[in-house]
Amino acid sequence: MGQLREGARLGAYAVAGIVGLAVLYVVGVFAFGGAAWITAPFRGEADQRENTVASGEFRQTTYEEFFDLCAAAQNAEGTIEALQEERDTASETRRTHIDQSITALTTTRIESVNSYNSKAAQEHRAAFRDKDLPYRLDLDAERTTCTD
């Protein structure tokens, strides 16, 4: 019976030692970077917000980007209109080049409008769109208007 008690005592010490090492390990992980690893998602979101939304450079760039995208759509429309006018009096060879240019400019306009609308829908960018700019540009509109 004495040996059984001695064996139980040694088993208890072994279990206590393993639990103690596990606790020491957890404390060490938190003390030496585990807490940073666990809180990284929260800190990352805050850092991203501070680096973008709170950044004056981000605000200015976003503000100007909306104007640039709207102006790019308008520029493409103006060039398409000028090419269509030229097409009426152009030679057959020139008409082929004009048609290719109109197709490319139409694609450029679509990309500009889609990019504008995509950025306008992003919550962290929408606040920096000028109040005179439309919320969305109409892809099917004949003319893009860059002010309300």
mmCIF file of N, CA and C in Angstrom:
data_model
loop_
_atom_site.group_PDB
_atom_site.id
_atom_site.type_symbol
_atom_site.label_atom_id
_atom_site.label_comp_id
_atom_site.label_asym_id
_atom_site.label_seq_id
_atom_site.Cartn_x
_atom_site.Cartn_y
_atom_site.Cartn_z
ATOM 1 N N MET A 1 0.816 -1.184 0.000
ATOM 2 C CA MET A 1 0.000 0.000 0.000
ATOM 3 C C MET A 1 0.862 1.251 0.000
ATOM 4 N N GLY A 2 2.008 1.208 0.678
ATOM 5 C CA GLY A 2 2.909 2.352 0.737
ATOM 6 C C GLY A 2 3.480 2.676 -0.628
ATOM 7 N N GLN A 3 3.779 1.622 -1.389
ATOM 8 C CA GLN A 3 4.321 1.867 -2.726
ATOM 9 C C GLN A 3 3.268 2.502 -3.623
ATOM 10 N N LEU A 4 2.029 2.118 -3.440
ATOM 11 C CA LEU A 4 0.950 2.676 -4.243
ATOM 12 C C LEU A 4 0.788 4.162 -3.955
ATOM 13 N N ARG A 5 0.866 4.511 -2.664
ATOM 14 C CA ARG A 5 0.782 5.927 -2.318
ATOM 15 C C ARG A 5 1.966 6.689 -2.869
ATOM 16 N N GLU A 6 3.118 6.122 -2.775
ATOM 17 C CA GLU A 6 4.330 6.770 -3.296
ATOM 18 C C GLU A 6 4.215 6.951 -4.805
ATOM 19 N N GLY A 7 3.687 5.953 -5.505
ATOM 20 C CA GLY A 7 3.488 6.037 -6.960
ATOM 21 C C GLY A 7 2.454 7.094 -7.311
ATOM 22 N N ALA A 8 1.380 7.179 -6.543
ATOM 23 C CA ALA A 8 0.338 8.194 -6.784
ATOM 24 C C ALA A 8 0.907 9.580 -6.571
ATOM 25 N N ARG A 9 1.729 9.717 -5.504
ATOM 26 C CA ARG A 9 2.345 11.012 -5.223
ATOM 27 C C ARG A 9 3.267 11.423 -6.374
ATOM 28 N N LEU A 10 4.080 10.506 -6.876
ATOM 29 C CA LEU A 10 4.970 10.811 -7.996
ATOM 30 C C LEU A 10 4.170 11.158 -9.256
ATOM 31 N N GLY A 11 3.081 10.448 -9.479
ATOM 32 C CA GLY A 11 2.203 10.746 -10.624
ATOM 33 C C GLY A 11 1.609 12.131 -10.498
ATOM 34 N N ALA A 12 1.188 12.496 -9.290
ATOM 35 C CA ALA A 12 0.615 13.827 -9.055
ATOM 36 C C ALA A 12 1.669 14.897 -9.306
ATOM 37 N N TYR A 13 2.903 14.650 -8.821
ATOM 38 C CA TYR A 13 3.993 15.613 -9.069
ATOM 39 C C TYR A 13 4.268 15.744 -10.574
ATOM 40 N N ALA A 14 4.220 14.631 -11.275
ATOM 41 C CA ALA A 14 4.475 14.664 -12.721
ATOM 42 C C ALA A 14 3.390 15.470 -13.437
ATOM 43 N N VAL A 15 2.140 15.238 -13.079
ATOM 44 C CA VAL A 15 1.029 15.988 -13.682
ATOM 45 C C VAL A 15 1.143 17.464 -13.325
ATOM 46 N N ALA A 16 1.457 17.764 -12.064
ATOM 47 C CA ALA A 16 1.614 19.157 -11.644
ATOM 48 C C ALA A 16 2.775 19.808 -12.395
ATOM 49 N N GLY A 17 3.852 19.066 -12.587
ATOM 50 C CA GLY A 17 4.992 19.605 -13.336
ATOM 51 C C GLY A 17 4.622 19.912 -14.783
ATOM 52 N N ILE A 18 3.876 19.027 -15.424
ATOM 53 C CA ILE A 18 3.447 19.235 -16.820
ATOM 54 C C ILE A 18 2.521 20.440 -16.903
ATOM 55 N N VAL A 19 1.569 20.526 -15.972
ATOM 56 C CA VAL A 19 0.650 21.677 -15.949
ATOM 57 C C VAL A 19 1.430 22.964 -15.697
ATOM 58 N N GLY A 20 2.383 22.906 -14.786
ATOM 59 C CA GLY A 20 3.218 24.079 -14.500
ATOM 60 C C GLY A 20 3.996 24.529 -15.719
ATOM 61 N N LEU A 21 4.569 23.577 -16.449
ATOM 62 C CA LEU A 21 5.300 23.918 -17.681
ATOM 63 C C LEU A 21 4.371 24.527 -18.731
ATOM 64 N N ALA A 22 3.159 23.985 -18.827
ATOM 65 C CA ALA A 22 2.201 24.521 -19.792
ATOM 66 C C ALA A 22 1.830 25.956 -19.439
ATOM 67 N N VAL A 23 1.603 26.211 -18.156
ATOM 68 C CA VAL A 23 1.287 27.574 -17.707
ATOM 69 C C VAL A 23 2.464 28.491 -17.971
ATOM 70 N N LEU A 24 3.653 28.029 -17.667
ATOM 71 C CA LEU A 24 4.861 28.821 -17.922
ATOM 72 C C LEU A 24 5.006 29.112 -19.413
ATOM 73 N N TYR A 25 4.715 28.146 -20.260
ATOM 74 C CA TYR A 25 4.780 28.330 -21.703
ATOM 75 C C TYR A 25 3.782 29.399 -22.160
ATOM 76 N N VAL A 26 2.540 29.314 -21.692
ATOM 77 C CA VAL A 26 1.508 30.289 -22.077
ATOM 78 C C VAL A 26 1.910 31.686 -21.628
ATOM 79 N N VAL A 27 2.409 31.809 -20.402
ATOM 80 C CA VAL A 27 2.866 33.110 -19.907
ATOM 81 C C VAL A 27 4.013 33.623 -20.781
ATOM 82 N N GLY A 28 4.928 32.763 -21.151
ATOM 83 C CA GLY A 28 6.048 33.161 -22.008
ATOM 84 C C GLY A 28 5.596 33.607 -23.385
ATOM 85 N N VAL A 29 4.626 32.908 -23.941
ATOM 86 C CA VAL A 29 4.112 33.282 -25.260
ATOM 87 C C VAL A 29 3.508 34.682 -25.205
ATOM 88 N N PHE A 30 2.701 34.942 -24.202
ATOM 89 C CA PHE A 30 2.096 36.270 -24.088
ATOM 90 C C PHE A 30 3.149 37.334 -23.798
ATOM 91 N N ALA A 31 4.105 36.989 -22.968
ATOM 92 C CA ALA A 31 5.133 37.968 -22.605
ATOM 93 C C ALA A 31 6.045 38.296 -23.778
ATOM 94 N N PHE A 32 6.286 37.338 -24.652
ATOM 95 C CA PHE A 32 7.236 37.549 -25.743
ATOM 96 C C PHE A 32 6.581 37.567 -27.121
ATOM 97 N N GLY A 33 5.403 38.111 -27.242
ATOM 98 C CA GLY A 33 4.825 38.327 -28.558
ATOM 99 C C GLY A 33 3.531 37.618 -28.848
ATOM 100 N N GLY A 34 3.098 36.738 -28.024
ATOM 101 C CA GLY A 34 1.838 36.048 -28.271
ATOM 102 C C GLY A 34 0.666 36.998 -28.253
ATOM 103 N N ALA A 35 0.709 37.965 -27.343
ATOM 104 C CA ALA A 35 -0.372 38.945 -27.267
ATOM 105 C C ALA A 35 -0.406 39.772 -28.549
ATOM 106 N N ALA A 36 0.739 40.083 -29.073
ATOM 107 C CA ALA A 36 0.800 40.848 -30.326
ATOM 108 C C ALA A 36 0.204 40.022 -31.461
ATOM 109 N N TRP A 37 0.477 38.734 -31.477
ATOM 110 C CA TRP A 37 -0.058 37.875 -32.515
ATOM 111 C C TRP A 37 -1.576 37.778 -32.413
ATOM 112 N N ILE A 38 -2.081 37.650 -31.198
ATOM 113 C CA ILE A 38 -3.516 37.509 -30.993
ATOM 114 C C ILE A 38 -4.245 38.807 -31.335
ATOM 115 N N THR A 39 -3.662 39.951 -31.007
ATOM 116 C CA THR A 39 -4.333 41.236 -31.249
ATOM 117 C C THR A 39 -3.997 41.835 -32.611
ATOM 118 N N ALA A 40 -3.216 41.138 -33.422
ATOM 119 C CA ALA A 40 -2.809 41.675 -34.728
ATOM 120 C C ALA A 40 -3.982 42.077 -35.613
ATOM 121 N N PRO A 41 -5.048 41.279 -35.709
ATOM 122 C CA PRO A 41 -6.156 41.701 -36.579
ATOM 123 C C PRO A 41 -6.752 43.051 -36.156
ATOM 124 N N PHE A 42 -6.899 43.262 -34.871
ATOM 125 C CA PHE A 42 -7.478 44.517 -34.393
ATOM 126 C C PHE A 42 -6.528 45.684 -34.644
ATOM 127 N N ARG A 43 -5.260 45.466 -34.320
ATOM 128 C CA ARG A 43 -4.271 46.526 -34.533
ATOM 129 C C ARG A 43 -4.089 46.803 -36.005
ATOM 130 N N GLY A 44 -4.156 45.763 -36.835
ATOM 131 C CA GLY A 44 -4.007 45.941 -38.276
ATOM 132 C C GLY A 44 -5.118 46.795 -38.861
ATOM 133 N N GLU A 45 -6.351 46.555 -38.405
ATOM 134 C CA GLU A 45 -7.465 47.371 -38.882
ATOM 135 C C GLU A 45 -7.287 48.819 -38.478
ATOM 136 N N ALA A 46 -6.867 49.044 -37.252
ATOM 137 C CA ALA A 46 -6.658 50.415 -36.782
ATOM 138 C C ALA A 46 -5.512 51.078 -37.550
ATOM 139 N N ASP A 47 -4.422 50.344 -37.756
ATOM 140 C CA ASP A 47 -3.295 50.899 -38.511
ATOM 141 C C ASP A 47 -3.703 51.234 -39.935
ATOM 142 N N GLN A 48 -4.468 50.349 -40.563
ATOM 143 C CA GLN A 48 -4.902 50.599 -41.932
ATOM 144 C C GLN A 48 -5.777 51.842 -41.988
ATOM 145 N N ARG A 49 -6.693 51.964 -41.043
ATOM 146 C CA ARG A 49 -7.576 53.128 -40.996
ATOM 147 C C ARG A 49 -6.773 54.400 -40.812
ATOM 148 N N GLU A 50 -5.792 54.359 -39.924
ATOM 149 C CA GLU A 50 -4.965 55.535 -39.667
ATOM 150 C C GLU A 50 -4.097 55.877 -40.872
ATOM 151 N N ASN A 51 -3.595 54.864 -41.563
ATOM 152 C CA ASN A 51 -2.732 55.102 -42.715
ATOM 153 C C ASN A 51 -3.500 55.556 -43.951
ATOM 154 N N THR A 52 -4.796 55.280 -44.014
ATOM 155 C CA THR A 52 -5.563 55.678 -45.190
ATOM 156 C C THR A 52 -6.491 56.828 -44.871
ATOM 157 N N VAL A 53 -7.553 56.557 -44.139
ATOM 158 C CA VAL A 53 -8.582 57.561 -43.905
ATOM 159 C C VAL A 53 -8.037 58.791 -43.195
ATOM 160 N N ALA A 54 -7.173 58.593 -42.240
ATOM 161 C CA ALA A 54 -6.663 59.736 -41.485
ATOM 162 C C ALA A 54 -5.508 60.434 -42.198
ATOM 163 N N SER A 55 -5.011 59.843 -43.267
ATOM 164 C CA SER A 55 -3.881 60.403 -43.985
ATOM 165 C C SER A 55 -4.341 61.541 -44.888
ATOM 166 N N GLY A 56 -3.718 62.703 -44.729
ATOM 167 C CA GLY A 56 -4.040 63.842 -45.580
ATOM 168 C C GLY A 56 -3.739 63.550 -47.030
ATOM 169 N N GLU A 57 -2.671 62.822 -47.276
ATOM 170 C CA GLU A 57 -2.293 62.467 -48.652
ATOM 171 C C GLU A 57 -3.364 61.583 -49.283
ATOM 172 N N PHE A 58 -3.878 60.609 -48.520
ATOM 173 C CA PHE A 58 -4.937 59.741 -49.025
ATOM 174 C C PHE A 58 -6.178 60.547 -49.352
ATOM 175 N N ARG A 59 -6.538 61.462 -48.466
ATOM 176 C CA ARG A 59 -7.735 62.286 -48.687
ATOM 177 C C ARG A 59 -7.606 63.115 -49.958
ATOM 178 N N GLN A 60 -6.471 63.771 -50.119
ATOM 179 C CA GLN A 60 -6.253 64.619 -51.288
ATOM 180 C C GLN A 60 -6.220 63.794 -52.565
ATOM 181 N N THR A 61 -5.526 62.684 -52.528
ATOM 182 C CA THR A 61 -5.428 61.824 -53.705
ATOM 183 C C THR A 61 -6.793 61.297 -54.108
ATOM 184 N N THR A 62 -7.584 60.860 -53.146
ATOM 185 C CA THR A 62 -8.917 60.330 -53.432
ATOM 186 C C THR A 62 -9.813 61.413 -54.004
ATOM 187 N N TYR A 63 -9.764 62.593 -53.424
ATOM 188 C CA TYR A 63 -10.557 63.725 -53.891
ATOM 189 C C TYR A 63 -10.240 64.014 -55.355
ATOM 190 N N GLU A 64 -8.958 64.073 -55.677
ATOM 191 C CA GLU A 64 -8.542 64.363 -57.049
ATOM 192 C C GLU A 64 -8.848 63.206 -57.994
ATOM 193 N N GLU A 65 -8.786 61.984 -57.476
ATOM 194 C CA GLU A 65 -9.024 60.807 -58.299
ATOM 195 C C GLU A 65 -10.446 60.797 -58.862
ATOM 196 N N PHE A 66 -11.426 61.215 -58.056
ATOM 197 C CA PHE A 66 -12.803 61.274 -58.548
ATOM 198 C C PHE A 66 -12.921 62.261 -59.708
ATOM 199 N N PHE A 67 -12.299 63.420 -59.578
ATOM 200 C CA PHE A 67 -12.323 64.391 -60.663
ATOM 201 C C PHE A 67 -11.634 63.834 -61.908
ATOM 202 N N ASP A 68 -10.486 63.190 -61.706
ATOM 203 C CA ASP A 68 -9.730 62.642 -62.835
ATOM 204 C C ASP A 68 -10.529 61.575 -63.591
ATOM 205 N N LEU A 69 -11.194 60.693 -62.864
ATOM 206 C CA LEU A 69 -11.975 59.640 -63.512
ATOM 207 C C LEU A 69 -13.170 60.209 -64.263
ATOM 208 N N CYS A 70 -13.823 61.190 -63.676
ATOM 209 C CA CYS A 70 -14.960 61.820 -64.340
ATOM 210 C C CYS A 70 -14.482 62.560 -65.589
ATOM 211 N N ALA A 71 -13.376 63.283 -65.464
ATOM 212 C CA ALA A 71 -12.824 64.012 -66.610
ATOM 213 C C ALA A 71 -12.369 63.051 -67.702
ATOM 214 N N ALA A 72 -11.831 61.901 -67.338
ATOM 215 C CA ALA A 72 -11.399 60.914 -68.336
ATOM 216 C C ALA A 72 -12.597 60.414 -69.146
ATOM 217 N N ALA A 73 -13.720 60.191 -68.479
ATOM 218 C CA ALA A 73 -14.930 59.769 -69.192
ATOM 219 C C ALA A 73 -15.388 60.871 -70.142
ATOM 220 N N GLN A 74 -15.370 62.114 -69.675
ATOM 221 C CA GLN A 74 -15.770 63.234 -70.522
ATOM 222 C C GLN A 74 -14.818 63.401 -71.713
ATOM 223 N N ASN A 75 -13.526 63.280 -71.466
ATOM 224 C CA ASN A 75 -12.547 63.415 -72.547
ATOM 225 C C ASN A 75 -12.763 62.353 -73.620
ATOM 226 N N ALA A 76 -13.014 61.133 -73.198
ATOM 227 C CA ALA A 76 -13.261 60.052 -74.159
ATOM 228 C C ALA A 76 -14.504 60.364 -74.987
ATOM 229 N N GLU A 77 -15.549 60.863 -74.338
ATOM 230 C CA GLU A 77 -16.776 61.216 -75.056
ATOM 231 C C GLU A 77 -16.527 62.313 -76.086
ATOM 232 N N GLY A 78 -15.766 63.329 -75.690
ATOM 233 C CA GLY A 78 -15.463 64.422 -76.616
ATOM 234 C C GLY A 78 -14.660 63.943 -77.811
ATOM 235 N N THR A 79 -13.695 63.092 -77.584
ATOM 236 C CA THR A 79 -12.866 62.571 -78.674
ATOM 237 C C THR A 79 -13.688 61.665 -79.582
ATOM 238 N N ILE A 80 -14.559 60.854 -78.994
ATOM 239 C CA ILE A 80 -15.440 59.989 -79.797
ATOM 240 C C ILE A 80 -16.317 60.844 -80.698
ATOM 241 N N GLU A 81 -16.874 61.908 -80.154
ATOM 242 C CA GLU A 81 -17.739 62.798 -80.938
ATOM 243 C C GLU A 81 -16.969 63.435 -82.102
ATOM 244 N N ALA A 82 -15.754 63.900 -81.834
ATOM 245 C CA ALA A 82 -14.939 64.503 -82.892
ATOM 246 C C ALA A 82 -14.598 63.482 -83.969
ATOM 247 N N LEU A 83 -14.286 62.259 -83.569
ATOM 248 C CA LEU A 83 -13.979 61.220 -84.553
ATOM 249 C C LEU A 83 -15.201 60.846 -85.383
ATOM 250 N N GLN A 84 -16.366 60.821 -84.755
ATOM 251 C CA GLN A 84 -17.586 60.496 -85.500
ATOM 252 C C GLN A 84 -17.890 61.573 -86.543
ATOM 253 N N GLU A 85 -17.612 62.828 -86.198
ATOM 254 C CA GLU A 85 -17.805 63.908 -87.164
ATOM 255 C C GLU A 85 -16.822 63.770 -88.322
ATOM 256 N N GLU A 86 -15.581 63.440 -88.011
ATOM 257 C CA GLU A 86 -14.566 63.274 -89.051
ATOM 258 C C GLU A 86 -14.887 62.078 -89.941
ATOM 259 N N ARG A 87 -15.467 61.058 -89.375
ATOM 260 C CA ARG A 87 -15.749 59.812 -90.098
ATOM 261 C C ARG A 87 -16.631 60.044 -91.315
ATOM 262 N N ASP A 88 -17.562 60.991 -91.200
ATOM 263 C CA ASP A 88 -18.495 61.252 -92.306
ATOM 264 C C ASP A 88 -17.784 61.658 -93.587
ATOM 265 N N THR A 89 -16.657 62.341 -93.468
ATOM 266 C CA THR A 89 -15.961 62.838 -94.665
ATOM 267 C C THR A 89 -14.629 62.130 -94.907
ATOM 268 N N ALA A 90 -14.315 61.115 -94.134
ATOM 269 C CA ALA A 90 -13.017 60.438 -94.235
ATOM 270 C C ALA A 90 -13.007 59.390 -95.339
ATOM 271 N N SER A 91 -11.793 59.056 -95.761
ATOM 272 C CA SER A 91 -11.619 57.982 -96.741
ATOM 273 C C SER A 91 -11.898 56.636 -96.071
ATOM 274 N N GLU A 92 -12.007 55.621 -96.885
ATOM 275 C CA GLU A 92 -12.304 54.285 -96.352
ATOM 276 C C GLU A 92 -11.213 53.815 -95.382
ATOM 277 N N THR A 93 -9.963 54.047 -95.729
ATOM 278 C CA THR A 93 -8.848 53.653 -94.861
ATOM 279 C C THR A 93 -8.906 54.408 -93.539
ATOM 280 N N ARG A 94 -9.145 55.710 -93.646
ATOM 281 C CA ARG A 94 -9.224 56.537 -92.427
ATOM 282 C C ARG A 94 -10.418 56.111 -91.568
ATOM 283 N N ARG A 95 -11.539 55.764 -92.192
ATOM 284 C CA ARG A 95 -12.717 55.316 -91.440
ATOM 285 C C ARG A 95 -12.417 54.062 -90.625
ATOM 286 N N THR A 96 -11.616 53.172 -91.188
ATOM 287 C CA THR A 96 -11.219 51.958 -90.464
ATOM 288 C C THR A 96 -10.428 52.331 -89.209
ATOM 289 N N HIS A 97 -9.512 53.277 -89.348
ATOM 290 C CA HIS A 97 -8.725 53.736 -88.189
ATOM 291 C C HIS A 97 -9.616 54.448 -87.180
ATOM 292 N N ILE A 98 -10.537 55.248 -87.676
ATOM 293 C CA ILE A 98 -11.458 55.967 -86.781
ATOM 294 C C ILE A 98 -12.314 54.979 -86.004
ATOM 295 N N ASP A 99 -12.819 53.955 -86.686
ATOM 296 C CA ASP A 99 -13.648 52.949 -86.004
ATOM 297 C C ASP A 99 -12.858 52.240 -84.901
ATOM 298 N N GLN A 100 -11.608 51.927 -85.178
ATOM 299 C CA GLN A 100 -10.758 51.299 -84.158
ATOM 300 C C GLN A 100 -10.546 52.249 -82.981
ATOM 301 N N SER A 101 -10.323 53.505 -83.268
ATOM 302 C CA SER A 101 -10.114 54.493 -82.205
ATOM 303 C C SER A 101 -11.382 54.676 -81.373
ATOM 304 N N ILE A 102 -12.515 54.701 -82.036
ATOM 305 C CA ILE A 102 -13.785 54.848 -81.308
ATOM 306 C C ILE A 102 -14.011 53.654 -80.389
ATOM 307 N N THR A 103 -13.698 52.462 -80.870
ATOM 308 C CA THR A 103 -13.845 51.262 -80.029
ATOM 309 C C THR A 103 -12.940 51.350 -78.806
ATOM 310 N N ALA A 104 -11.696 51.760 -79.013
ATOM 311 C CA ALA A 104 -10.751 51.885 -77.887
ATOM 312 C C ALA A 104 -11.209 52.955 -76.907
ATOM 313 N N LEU A 105 -11.678 54.086 -77.421
ATOM 314 C CA LEU A 105 -12.132 55.168 -76.538
ATOM 315 C C LEU A 105 -13.408 54.789 -75.786
ATOM 316 N N THR A 106 -14.271 54.036 -76.434
ATOM 317 C CA THR A 106 -15.482 53.558 -75.759
ATOM 318 C C THR A 106 -15.107 52.660 -74.591
ATOM 319 N N THR A 107 -14.126 51.796 -74.806
ATOM 320 C CA THR A 107 -13.642 50.921 -73.734
ATOM 321 C C THR A 107 -13.014 51.745 -72.611
ATOM 322 N N THR A 108 -12.245 52.744 -72.968
ATOM 323 C CA THR A 108 -11.622 53.617 -71.965
ATOM 324 C C THR A 108 -12.691 54.332 -71.139
ATOM 325 N N ARG A 109 -13.734 54.810 -71.798
ATOM 326 C CA ARG A 109 -14.820 55.489 -71.088
ATOM 327 C C ARG A 109 -15.516 54.524 -70.125
ATOM 328 N N ILE A 110 -15.780 53.312 -70.587
ATOM 329 C CA ILE A 110 -16.430 52.311 -69.731
ATOM 330 C C ILE A 110 -15.563 52.027 -68.505
ATOM 331 N N GLU A 111 -14.263 51.873 -68.706
ATOM 332 C CA GLU A 111 -13.353 51.618 -67.586
ATOM 333 C C GLU A 111 -13.359 52.788 -66.604
ATOM 334 N N SER A 112 -13.347 54.012 -67.107
ATOM 335 C CA SER A 112 -13.347 55.192 -66.237
ATOM 336 C C SER A 112 -14.632 55.276 -65.424
ATOM 337 N N VAL A 113 -15.764 55.058 -66.084
ATOM 338 C CA VAL A 113 -17.058 55.116 -65.388
ATOM 339 C C VAL A 113 -17.142 54.007 -64.344
ATOM 340 N N ASN A 114 -16.746 52.794 -64.712
ATOM 341 C CA ASN A 114 -16.803 51.680 -63.756
ATOM 342 C C ASN A 114 -15.863 51.911 -62.571
ATOM 343 N N SER A 115 -14.685 52.437 -62.839
ATOM 344 C CA SER A 115 -13.740 52.721 -61.761
ATOM 345 C C SER A 115 -14.289 53.799 -60.829
ATOM 346 N N TYR A 116 -14.848 54.847 -61.400
ATOM 347 C CA TYR A 116 -15.460 55.926 -60.602
ATOM 348 C C TYR A 116 -16.552 55.348 -59.709
ATOM 349 N N ASN A 117 -17.463 54.578 -60.301
ATOM 350 C CA ASN A 117 -18.578 54.015 -59.537
ATOM 351 C C ASN A 117 -18.101 53.048 -58.459
ATOM 352 N N SER A 118 -17.076 52.272 -58.785
ATOM 353 C CA SER A 118 -16.527 51.338 -57.800
ATOM 354 C C SER A 118 -15.933 52.089 -56.610
ATOM 355 N N LYS A 119 -15.157 53.112 -56.884
ATOM 356 C CA LYS A 119 -14.535 53.881 -55.801
ATOM 357 C C LYS A 119 -15.576 54.669 -55.013
ATOM 358 N N ALA A 120 -16.604 55.171 -55.698
ATOM 359 C CA ALA A 120 -17.659 55.920 -55.013
ATOM 360 C C ALA A 120 -18.435 55.022 -54.052
ATOM 361 N N ALA A 121 -18.501 53.735 -54.351
ATOM 362 C CA ALA A 121 -19.231 52.789 -53.502
ATOM 363 C C ALA A 121 -18.401 52.322 -52.309
ATOM 364 N N GLN A 122 -17.094 52.562 -52.330
ATOM 365 C CA GLN A 122 -16.241 52.139 -51.218
ATOM 366 C C GLN A 122 -16.412 53.112 -50.055
ATOM 367 N N GLU A 123 -16.805 52.568 -48.931
ATOM 368 C CA GLU A 123 -17.145 53.396 -47.770
ATOM 369 C C GLU A 123 -15.999 54.312 -47.347
ATOM 370 N N HIS A 124 -14.766 53.826 -47.380
ATOM 371 C CA HIS A 124 -13.648 54.635 -46.903
ATOM 372 C C HIS A 124 -13.231 55.699 -47.918
ATOM 373 N N ARG A 125 -13.739 55.634 -49.148
ATOM 374 C CA ARG A 125 -13.413 56.647 -50.155
ATOM 375 C C ARG A 125 -14.560 57.628 -50.378
ATOM 376 N N ALA A 126 -15.782 57.159 -50.230
ATOM 377 C CA ALA A 126 -16.953 57.967 -50.571
ATOM 378 C C ALA A 126 -16.963 59.313 -49.852
ATOM 379 N N ALA A 127 -16.441 59.350 -48.655
ATOM 380 C CA ALA A 127 -16.448 60.598 -47.894
ATOM 381 C C ALA A 127 -15.577 61.670 -48.530
ATOM 382 N N PHE A 128 -14.684 61.288 -49.407
ATOM 383 C CA PHE A 128 -13.749 62.246 -49.989
ATOM 384 C C PHE A 128 -14.113 62.626 -51.427
ATOM 385 N N ARG A 129 -15.299 62.234 -51.861
ATOM 386 C CA ARG A 129 -15.801 62.651 -53.174
ATOM 387 C C ARG A 129 -16.391 64.046 -53.003
ATOM 388 N N ASP A 130 -16.063 64.956 -53.897
ATOM 389 C CA ASP A 130 -16.554 66.330 -53.826
ATOM 390 C C ASP A 130 -18.079 66.345 -53.854
ATOM 391 N N LYS A 131 -18.683 67.233 -53.093
ATOM 392 C CA LYS A 131 -20.141 67.274 -53.004
ATOM 393 C C LYS A 131 -20.799 67.633 -54.329
ATOM 394 N N ASP A 132 -20.058 68.274 -55.229
ATOM 395 C CA ASP A 132 -20.616 68.642 -56.530
ATOM 396 C C ASP A 132 -20.513 67.524 -57.560
ATOM 397 N N LEU A 133 -19.763 66.490 -57.255
ATOM 398 C CA LEU A 133 -19.662 65.355 -58.172
ATOM 399 C C LEU A 133 -20.845 64.412 -57.952
ATOM 400 N N PRO A 134 -21.310 63.771 -59.008
ATOM 401 C CA PRO A 134 -22.420 62.823 -58.834
ATOM 402 C C PRO A 134 -21.993 61.611 -58.018
ATOM 403 N N TYR A 135 -22.969 60.973 -57.375
ATOM 404 C CA TYR A 135 -22.666 59.770 -56.600
ATOM 405 C C TYR A 135 -22.174 58.665 -57.526
ATOM 406 N N ARG A 136 -22.846 58.537 -58.671
ATOM 407 C CA ARG A 136 -22.483 57.527 -59.668
ATOM 408 C C ARG A 136 -22.511 58.170 -61.044
ATOM 409 N N LEU A 137 -21.721 57.627 -61.947
ATOM 410 C CA LEU A 137 -21.782 58.031 -63.348
ATOM 411 C C LEU A 137 -22.637 57.007 -64.086
ATOM 412 N N ASP A 138 -23.417 57.477 -65.048
ATOM 413 C CA ASP A 138 -24.305 56.597 -65.796
ATOM 414 C C ASP A 138 -23.572 56.074 -67.018
ATOM 415 N N LEU A 139 -23.379 54.784 -67.069
ATOM 416 C CA LEU A 139 -22.662 54.146 -68.172
ATOM 417 C C LEU A 139 -23.404 54.310 -69.493
ATOM 418 N N ASP A 140 -24.724 54.385 -69.430
ATOM 419 C CA ASP A 140 -25.534 54.469 -70.646
ATOM 420 C C ASP A 140 -25.819 55.904 -71.080
ATOM 421 N N ALA A 141 -25.410 56.868 -70.284
ATOM 422 C CA ALA A 141 -25.659 58.259 -70.642
ATOM 423 C C ALA A 141 -24.827 58.648 -71.854
ATOM 424 N N GLU A 142 -25.386 59.509 -72.687
ATOM 425 C CA GLU A 142 -24.657 59.965 -73.863
ATOM 426 C C GLU A 142 -23.542 60.919 -73.443
ATOM 427 N N ARG A 143 -23.789 61.728 -72.420
ATOM 428 C CA ARG A 143 -22.821 62.685 -71.919
ATOM 429 C C ARG A 143 -22.652 62.516 -70.419
ATOM 430 N N THR A 144 -21.434 62.520 -69.954
ATOM 431 C CA THR A 144 -21.139 62.437 -68.531
ATOM 432 C C THR A 144 -21.121 63.844 -67.968
ATOM 433 N N THR A 145 -21.787 64.031 -66.842
ATOM 434 C CA THR A 145 -21.785 65.320 -66.177
ATOM 435 C C THR A 145 -21.004 65.170 -64.882
ATOM 436 N N CYS A 146 -20.003 66.007 -64.715
ATOM 437 C CA CYS A 146 -19.150 65.881 -63.534
ATOM 438 C C CYS A 146 -19.559 66.815 -62.390
ATOM 439 N N THR A 147 -20.695 67.438 -62.508
ATOM 440 C CA THR A 147 -21.223 68.226 -61.386
ATOM 441 C C THR A 147 -22.712 67.992 -61.322
ATOM 442 N N ASP A 148 -23.226 68.007 -60.103
ATOM 443 C CA ASP A 148 -24.675 67.828 -59.932
ATOM 444 C C ASP A 148 -25.417 69.077 -60.301
#
